[in-house]
Amino acid sequence: MDPNKLKQVDTWYWLTRSRIELQSGPYRTEGHEYQVAPLQCKARCQCAKKGAQMGWTEIEVQKTMHGCIYGRYPQGAMHLFPSKEDVADFSMARFNTLLDNNPEAIAKHVRNTDRTHIKRIAKAMLYM
């Protein structure tokens, strides 16, 4: 898809059109239809009470990636974790896997991946 059009679309559309591969396989809404609305939400402030295994972490990761790559978050984004060990585990298991599985849609936009707590995504910074 034309990269300029992807700037204007929501994260759900980007995920489905770019065929993003998650840790568990290709992104699909089947069985997770409730994820569409949060992925399409562009509210500046959002709050959610989440349960385990609902995919909320993936929703937030994908929204951050899309927002950094396509200029929604020009100043960058931050994900907070309870400990440094949690950041390291997340970075290795989720972030690096996402890059490995999506070289064209995501990895080509990411620089400085040798740092666990800071990543450069397009022109934005992701702090963890």
Coordinates of N, CA, C and O in Angstrom, one line a residue:
M1 N 0.8 -1.2 0.0 CA 0.0 0.0 0.0 C 0.9 1.2 0.0 O 2.0 1.2 0.5
D2 N 0.4 2.3 -0.6 CA 1.1 3.6 -0.7 C 1.4 4.1 0.7 O 0.5 4.3 1.5
P3 N 2.7 4.3 1.1 CA 3.1 4.8 2.4 C 2.4 6.1 2.8 O 2.1 6.3 4.0
N4 N 2.1 7.0 1.9 CA 1.4 8.3 2.2 C 0.0 8.0 2.7 O -0.5 8.7 3.5
K5 N -0.6 7.0 2.1 CA -2.0 6.7 2.5 C -2.0 6.1 3.9 O -2.9 6.3 4.7
L6 N -1.0 5.3 4.3 CA -0.9 4.7 5.6 C -0.8 5.7 6.7 O -1.2 5.5 7.8
K7 N -0.3 6.9 6.4 CA -0.2 8.0 7.4 C -1.6 8.4 7.9 O -1.8 8.8 9.0
Q8 N -2.6 8.3 7.0 CA -3.9 8.8 7.3 C -4.8 7.7 7.9 O -5.9 8.1 8.3
V9 N -4.4 6.5 7.9 CA -5.3 5.4 8.3 C -5.1 5.1 9.8 O -4.1 5.4 10.3
D10 N -6.1 4.4 10.3 CA -5.9 4.0 11.7 C -5.0 2.7 11.8 O -4.7 2.1 10.8
T11 N -4.7 2.4 13.1 CA -3.8 1.3 13.3 C -4.4 -0.1 12.8 O -3.7 -0.9 12.3
W12 N -5.7 -0.3 13.1 CA -6.3 -1.5 12.6 C -6.2 -1.7 11.1 O -5.9 -2.8 10.7
Y13 N -6.5 -0.7 10.4 CA -6.4 -0.8 8.9 C -5.0 -1.1 8.5 O -4.7 -1.9 7.7
W14 N -4.0 -0.4 9.1 CA -2.6 -0.7 8.8 C -2.2 -2.1 9.1 O -1.5 -2.8 8.3
L15 N -2.6 -2.6 10.3 CA -2.3 -4.0 10.7 C -2.9 -5.0 9.7 O -2.2 -5.9 9.3
T16 N -4.1 -4.8 9.2 CA -4.7 -5.8 8.3 C -4.2 -5.6 6.9 O -4.0 -6.6 6.2
R17 N -3.9 -4.4 6.5 CA -3.4 -4.2 5.1 C -1.9 -4.6 4.9 O -1.5 -5.0 3.9
S18 N -1.1 -4.3 6.0 CA 0.3 -4.6 5.9 C 0.6 -6.1 6.3 O 1.8 -6.4 6.3
R19 N -0.4 -6.8 6.7 CA -0.2 -8.2 7.1 C 0.9 -8.4 8.1 O 1.8 -9.1 8.0
I20 N 0.7 -7.7 9.2 CA 1.7 -7.7 10.3 C 1.7 -9.1 11.0 O 0.6 -9.6 11.3
E21 N 2.9 -9.6 11.2 CA 3.1 -10.9 11.9 C 3.4 -10.6 13.3 O 4.4 -10.0 13.6
L22 N 2.6 -11.1 14.2 CA 2.8 -11.0 15.7 C 3.6 -12.2 16.1 O 3.9 -13.1 15.3
Q23 N 3.9 -12.2 17.4 CA 4.6 -13.4 18.0 C 3.9 -14.7 17.8 O 4.4 -15.7 17.5
S24 N 2.5 -14.6 17.8 CA 1.7 -15.8 17.7 C 1.3 -16.1 16.3 O 0.6 -17.1 16.0
G25 N 1.7 -15.3 15.3 CA 1.3 -15.5 13.9 C 0.7 -14.2 13.3 O 0.8 -13.1 13.9
P26 N 0.1 -14.3 12.2 CA -0.5 -13.1 11.5 C -1.6 -12.4 12.4 O -2.3 -13.2 13.0
Y27 N -1.6 -11.1 12.3 CA -2.6 -10.4 13.1 C -4.0 -10.7 12.5 O -4.2 -10.6 11.3
R28 N -4.9 -11.1 13.3 CA -6.3 -11.4 12.9 C -7.3 -10.9 14.0 O -7.0 -10.9 15.2
T29 N -8.4 -10.5 13.6 CA -9.4 -10.0 14.6 C -10.4 -11.2 14.9 O -11.2 -11.0 15.9
E30 N -10.4 -12.3 14.2 CA -11.3 -13.4 14.5 C -11.1 -13.8 16.0 O -10.0 -14.2 16.4
G31 N -12.2 -13.8 16.7 CA -12.1 -14.1 18.1 C -11.7 -13.0 19.0 O -11.7 -13.0 20.2
H32 N -11.2 -11.9 18.4 CA -10.8 -10.7 19.1 C -11.4 -9.5 18.5 O -10.8 -8.4 18.3
E33 N -12.7 -9.5 18.1 CA -13.3 -8.4 17.4 C -13.3 -7.2 18.2 O -13.4 -6.1 17.7
Y34 N -13.3 -7.3 19.6 CA -13.3 -6.2 20.5 C -12.1 -5.3 20.3 O -12.0 -4.2 20.8
Q35 N -11.0 -5.8 19.7 CA -9.8 -5.0 19.5 C -9.9 -4.0 18.4 O -9.1 -3.0 18.4
V36 N -10.9 -4.1 17.5 CA -11.0 -3.1 16.4 C -11.2 -1.7 16.9 O -10.5 -0.8 16.5
A37 N -12.1 -1.5 17.8 CA -12.4 -0.1 18.3 C -11.2 0.5 19.0 O -10.9 1.6 18.7
P38 N -10.5 -0.2 19.9 CA -9.3 0.4 20.5 C -8.2 0.7 19.5 O -7.5 1.7 19.6
L39 N -8.1 -0.1 18.5 CA -7.1 0.1 17.5 C -7.4 1.3 16.6 O -6.6 1.9 16.0
Q40 N -8.7 1.6 16.5 CA -9.2 2.7 15.6 C -9.2 4.0 16.4 O -9.3 5.1 15.8
C41 N -9.2 3.9 17.7 CA -9.3 5.1 18.6 C -8.1 6.0 18.5 O -7.0 5.6 18.5
K42 N -8.4 7.3 18.2 CA -7.3 8.3 18.1 C -7.4 9.3 19.2 O -6.8 10.4 19.1
A43 N -8.1 9.0 20.3 CA -8.1 9.9 21.4 C -6.8 10.2 22.0 O -5.9 9.3 22.1
R44 N -6.5 11.4 22.4 CA -5.2 11.8 23.0 C -4.9 11.0 24.3 O -3.8 10.6 24.5
C45 N -5.9 10.9 25.2 CA -5.8 10.2 26.4 C -6.7 9.0 26.4 O -7.9 9.1 26.0
Q46 N -6.1 7.9 26.8 CA -6.9 6.7 26.9 C -6.6 5.9 28.1 O -5.5 5.9 28.6
C47 N -7.6 5.2 28.6 CA -7.5 4.5 29.9 C -8.2 3.1 29.7 O -9.3 3.1 29.1
A48 N -7.6 2.1 30.2 CA -8.3 0.8 30.0 C -8.0 -0.1 31.3 O -6.9 0.0 31.8
K49 N -9.0 -0.8 31.7 CA -8.8 -1.8 32.7 C -8.8 -3.1 31.9 O -9.7 -3.6 31.3
K50 N -7.6 -3.7 31.9 CA -7.4 -4.9 31.1 C -7.3 -6.2 31.9 O -7.0 -6.2 33.0
G51 N -7.6 -7.2 31.2 CA -7.5 -8.6 31.8 C -6.4 -9.3 31.0 O -5.9 -8.9 30.0
A52 N -6.0 -10.4 31.6 CA -4.9 -11.2 31.0 C -5.4 -11.9 29.7 O -6.6 -12.2 29.5
Q53 N -4.5 -12.0 28.8 CA -4.8 -12.7 27.5 C -5.9 -12.0 26.6 O -6.5 -12.7 25.8
M54 N -6.0 -10.7 26.7 CA -7.0 -10.0 25.9 C -6.3 -9.4 24.7 O -7.0 -8.8 23.8
G55 N -5.0 -9.3 24.7 CA -4.3 -8.7 23.6 C -4.1 -7.2 23.7 O -3.7 -6.6 22.8
W56 N -4.3 -6.7 24.9 CA -4.2 -5.3 25.1 C -2.7 -4.8 24.9 O -2.5 -3.7 24.3
T57 N -1.8 -5.6 25.3 CA -0.4 -5.2 25.1 C -0.1 -5.1 23.6 O 0.6 -4.1 23.2
E58 N -0.5 -6.1 22.9 CA -0.3 -6.0 21.4 C -1.0 -4.8 20.8 O -0.4 -4.2 19.9
I59 N -2.2 -4.5 21.3 CA -2.9 -3.3 20.8 C -2.0 -2.0 21.0 O -1.8 -1.2 20.1
E60 N -1.5 -1.9 22.2 CA -0.7 -0.7 22.5 C 0.6 -0.7 21.7 O 1.0 0.4 21.3
V61 N 1.2 -1.8 21.6 CA 2.5 -1.9 20.9 C 2.3 -1.5 19.4 O 3.0 -0.7 18.8
Q62 N 1.2 -2.0 18.8 CA 0.9 -1.7 17.4 C 0.5 -0.3 17.2 O 1.0 0.4 16.2
K63 N -0.2 0.3 18.1 CA -0.6 1.7 18.0 C 0.7 2.6 18.1 O 0.8 3.6 17.4
T64 N 1.6 2.2 19.0 CA 2.8 3.0 19.2 C 3.7 2.9 17.9 O 4.2 3.9 17.4
M65 N 3.8 1.7 17.4 CA 4.6 1.5 16.1 C 4.0 2.3 15.0 O 4.7 3.1 14.3
H66 N 2.7 2.2 14.8 CA 2.1 2.9 13.7 C 2.2 4.4 13.9 O 2.6 5.2 13.0
G67 N 2.0 4.9 15.1 CA 2.1 6.3 15.4 C 3.5 6.9 15.2 O 3.6 8.0 14.8
C68 N 4.5 6.1 15.6 CA 5.9 6.6 15.4 C 6.3 6.6 14.0 O 6.9 7.5 13.5
I69 N 5.9 5.5 13.3 CA 6.3 5.4 11.9 C 5.7 6.4 11.0 O 6.3 7.0 10.2
Y70 N 4.4 6.7 11.2 CA 3.6 7.6 10.4 C 3.3 9.0 10.9 O 2.5 9.7 10.5
G71 N 4.1 9.4 12.0 CA 4.1 10.7 12.4 C 3.0 11.1 13.4 O 2.8 12.3 13.7
R72 N 2.2 10.2 13.9 CA 1.2 10.6 14.9 C 1.8 11.0 16.2 O 1.3 11.8 16.9
Y73 N 3.0 10.4 16.5 CA 3.7 10.7 17.7 C 5.1 11.3 17.4 O 6.1 10.7 17.6
P74 N 5.1 12.5 16.8 CA 6.4 13.1 16.4 C 7.4 13.3 17.6 O 8.6 13.2 17.4
Q75 N 6.9 13.4 18.8 CA 7.8 13.6 20.0 C 8.2 12.3 20.5 O 9.0 12.2 21.4
G76 N 7.5 11.2 20.1 CA 7.9 9.8 20.6 C 6.8 9.3 21.5 O 5.7 9.9 21.6
A77 N 7.1 8.2 22.1 CA 6.1 7.6 23.0 C 6.9 6.9 24.2 O 8.1 6.7 24.1
M78 N 6.1 6.5 25.2 CA 6.7 5.9 26.4 C 5.8 4.8 26.8 O 4.6 4.9 26.9
H79 N 6.4 3.6 27.1 CA 5.7 2.5 27.8 C 6.4 2.3 29.1 O 7.6 2.2 29.2
L80 N 5.6 2.3 30.2 CA 6.2 2.1 31.5 C 6.0 0.7 32.0 O 4.9 0.1 31.8
F81 N 7.0 0.2 32.6 CA 7.0 -1.2 33.2 C 7.4 -1.1 34.6 O 8.1 -0.2 35.1
P82 N 7.0 -2.2 35.4 CA 7.3 -2.2 36.8 C 8.8 -2.3 37.1 O 9.2 -1.8 38.2
S83 N 9.6 -2.9 36.3 CA 11.0 -3.1 36.6 C 11.8 -3.1 35.3 O 11.3 -3.3 34.2
K84 N 13.2 -2.9 35.5 CA 14.1 -3.0 34.4 C 14.1 -4.4 33.7 O 14.2 -4.6 32.5
E85 N 13.9 -5.4 34.6 CA 13.8 -6.8 34.1 C 12.6 -7.0 33.2 O 12.7 -7.7 32.1
D86 N 11.5 -6.4 33.5 CA 10.3 -6.5 32.7 C 10.5 -5.8 31.3 O 10.1 -6.3 30.3
V87 N 11.2 -4.7 31.4 CA 11.5 -4.0 30.1 C 12.4 -4.9 29.2 O 12.2 -5.0 28.0
A88 N 13.4 -5.4 29.8 CA 14.3 -6.3 29.1 C 13.6 -7.5 28.5 O 13.8 -7.8 27.3
D89 N 12.8 -8.1 29.3 CA 12.0 -9.3 28.8 C 11.1 -8.9 27.6 O 11.0 -9.6 26.6
F90 N 10.4 -7.8 27.8 CA 9.5 -7.3 26.8 C 10.2 -6.9 25.5 O 9.8 -7.3 24.4
S91 N 11.3 -6.2 25.6 CA 12.1 -5.8 24.5 C 12.6 -7.0 23.7 O 12.5 -7.1 22.5
M92 N 13.1 -8.0 24.4 CA 13.6 -9.2 23.7 C 12.5 -10.1 23.1 O 12.6 -10.4 22.0
A93 N 11.5 -10.3 23.9 CA 10.4 -11.3 23.4 C 9.5 -10.6 22.5 O 9.1 -11.3 21.4
R94 N 9.0 -9.5 22.7 CA 7.9 -8.9 21.9 C 8.5 -7.9 20.8 O 8.2 -8.1 19.7
F95 N 9.3 -7.0 21.2 CA 9.8 -6.0 20.3 C 10.7 -6.6 19.2 O 10.5 -6.4 18.0
N96 N 11.7 -7.3 19.6 CA 12.6 -7.9 18.7 C 12.0 -8.9 17.7 O 12.3 -9.0 16.6
T97 N 11.0 -9.7 18.3 CA 10.2 -10.6 17.5 C 9.4 -9.9 16.4 O 9.3 -10.3 15.3
L98 N 8.8 -8.8 16.8 CA 8.0 -8.0 15.9 C 8.9 -7.4 14.7 O 8.5 -7.5 13.6
L99 N 10.1 -7.0 15.1 CA 11.0 -6.6 14.0 C 11.4 -7.7 13.1 O 11.5 -7.5 11.9
D100 N 11.8 -8.8 13.7 CA 12.2 -10.0 12.9 C 11.1 -10.5 11.9 O 11.4 -10.8 10.8
N101 N 9.9 -10.4 12.4 CA 8.7 -10.9 11.6 C 8.2 -9.9 10.6 O 7.5 -10.3 9.7
N102 N 8.6 -8.7 10.7 CA 8.1 -7.6 9.8 C 9.1 -6.7 9.3 O 9.1 -5.5 9.5
P103 N 10.0 -7.2 8.4 CA 11.2 -6.4 8.0 C 10.7 -5.2 7.1 O 11.3 -4.1 7.2
E104 N 9.7 -5.4 6.3 CA 9.3 -4.3 5.4 C 8.3 -3.3 6.1 O 8.4 -2.1 5.9
A105 N 7.4 -3.8 6.9 CA 6.3 -3.0 7.4 C 6.8 -2.2 8.7 O 6.4 -1.1 8.9
I106 N 7.8 -2.8 9.4 CA 8.2 -2.1 10.7 C 9.7 -2.0 10.8 O 10.2 -0.9 11.0
A107 N 10.4 -3.1 10.6 CA 11.9 -3.1 10.9 C 12.7 -2.0 10.1 O 13.6 -1.4 10.6
K108 N 12.3 -1.8 8.9 CA 13.0 -0.8 8.1 C 12.9 0.6 8.6 O 13.7 1.5 8.3
H109 N 12.0 0.9 9.6 CA 11.8 2.2 10.2 C 12.5 2.3 11.5 O 12.5 3.4 12.1
V110 N 13.1 1.2 12.0 CA 13.6 1.2 13.4 C 15.1 1.3 13.3 O 15.8 0.6 12.6
R111 N 15.7 2.2 14.1 CA 17.1 2.4 14.2 C 17.5 2.2 15.7 O 16.7 2.3 16.6
N112 N 18.8 2.0 15.9 CA 19.3 1.9 17.3 C 18.6 0.8 18.1 O 18.2 1.0 19.3
T113 N 18.5 -0.4 17.6 CA 17.8 -1.5 18.3 C 18.8 -2.2 19.3 O 18.4 -3.2 19.9
D114 N 20.0 -1.7 19.4 CA 20.9 -2.3 20.3 C 20.7 -1.9 21.8 O 21.3 -2.4 22.7
R115 N 19.8 -0.9 22.0 CA 19.5 -0.5 23.3 C 18.2 -1.1 23.8 O 17.2 -1.2 23.1
T116 N 18.1 -1.6 25.0 CA 16.9 -2.2 25.6 C 15.9 -1.2 25.9 O 14.7 -1.4 25.7
H117 N 16.2 0.0 26.4 CA 15.3 0.9 27.0 C 14.9 2.1 26.0 O 13.9 2.8 26.3
I118 N 15.6 2.2 24.9 CA 15.4 3.3 24.0 C 15.5 2.8 22.6 O 16.4 2.1 22.2
K119 N 14.5 3.1 21.8 CA 14.5 2.7 20.3 C 14.1 3.9 19.5 O 13.3 4.7 19.9
R120 N 14.7 4.1 18.4 CA 14.4 5.1 17.4 C 13.5 4.5 16.3 O 14.0 3.6 15.7
I121 N 12.3 5.0 16.2 CA 11.4 4.5 15.2 C 11.0 5.6 14.3 O 10.4 6.6 14.7
A122 N 11.5 5.5 13.0 CA 11.4 6.6 12.1 C 12.0 7.9 12.7 O 13.2 7.8 13.1
K123 N 11.3 9.0 12.9 CA 11.9 10.2 13.5 C 11.5 10.3 15.0 O 11.9 11.3 15.6
A124 N 10.9 9.4 15.5 CA 10.4 9.4 16.9 C 11.2 8.5 17.8 O 11.9 7.6 17.3
M125 N 11.2 8.7 19.1 CA 11.8 7.9 20.0 C 10.8 7.1 20.9 O 9.8 7.6 21.2
L126 N 11.1 5.8 21.1 CA 10.3 5.0 22.0 C 11.1 4.8 23.3 O 12.2 4.2 23.2
Y127 N 10.5 5.2 24.4 CA 11.2 5.0 25.7 C 10.4 3.9 26.4 O 9.2 3.9 26.5
M128 N 11.2 3.0 27.1 CA 10.6 2.0 27.9 C 11.3 2.0 29.2 O 12.5 2.1 29.3

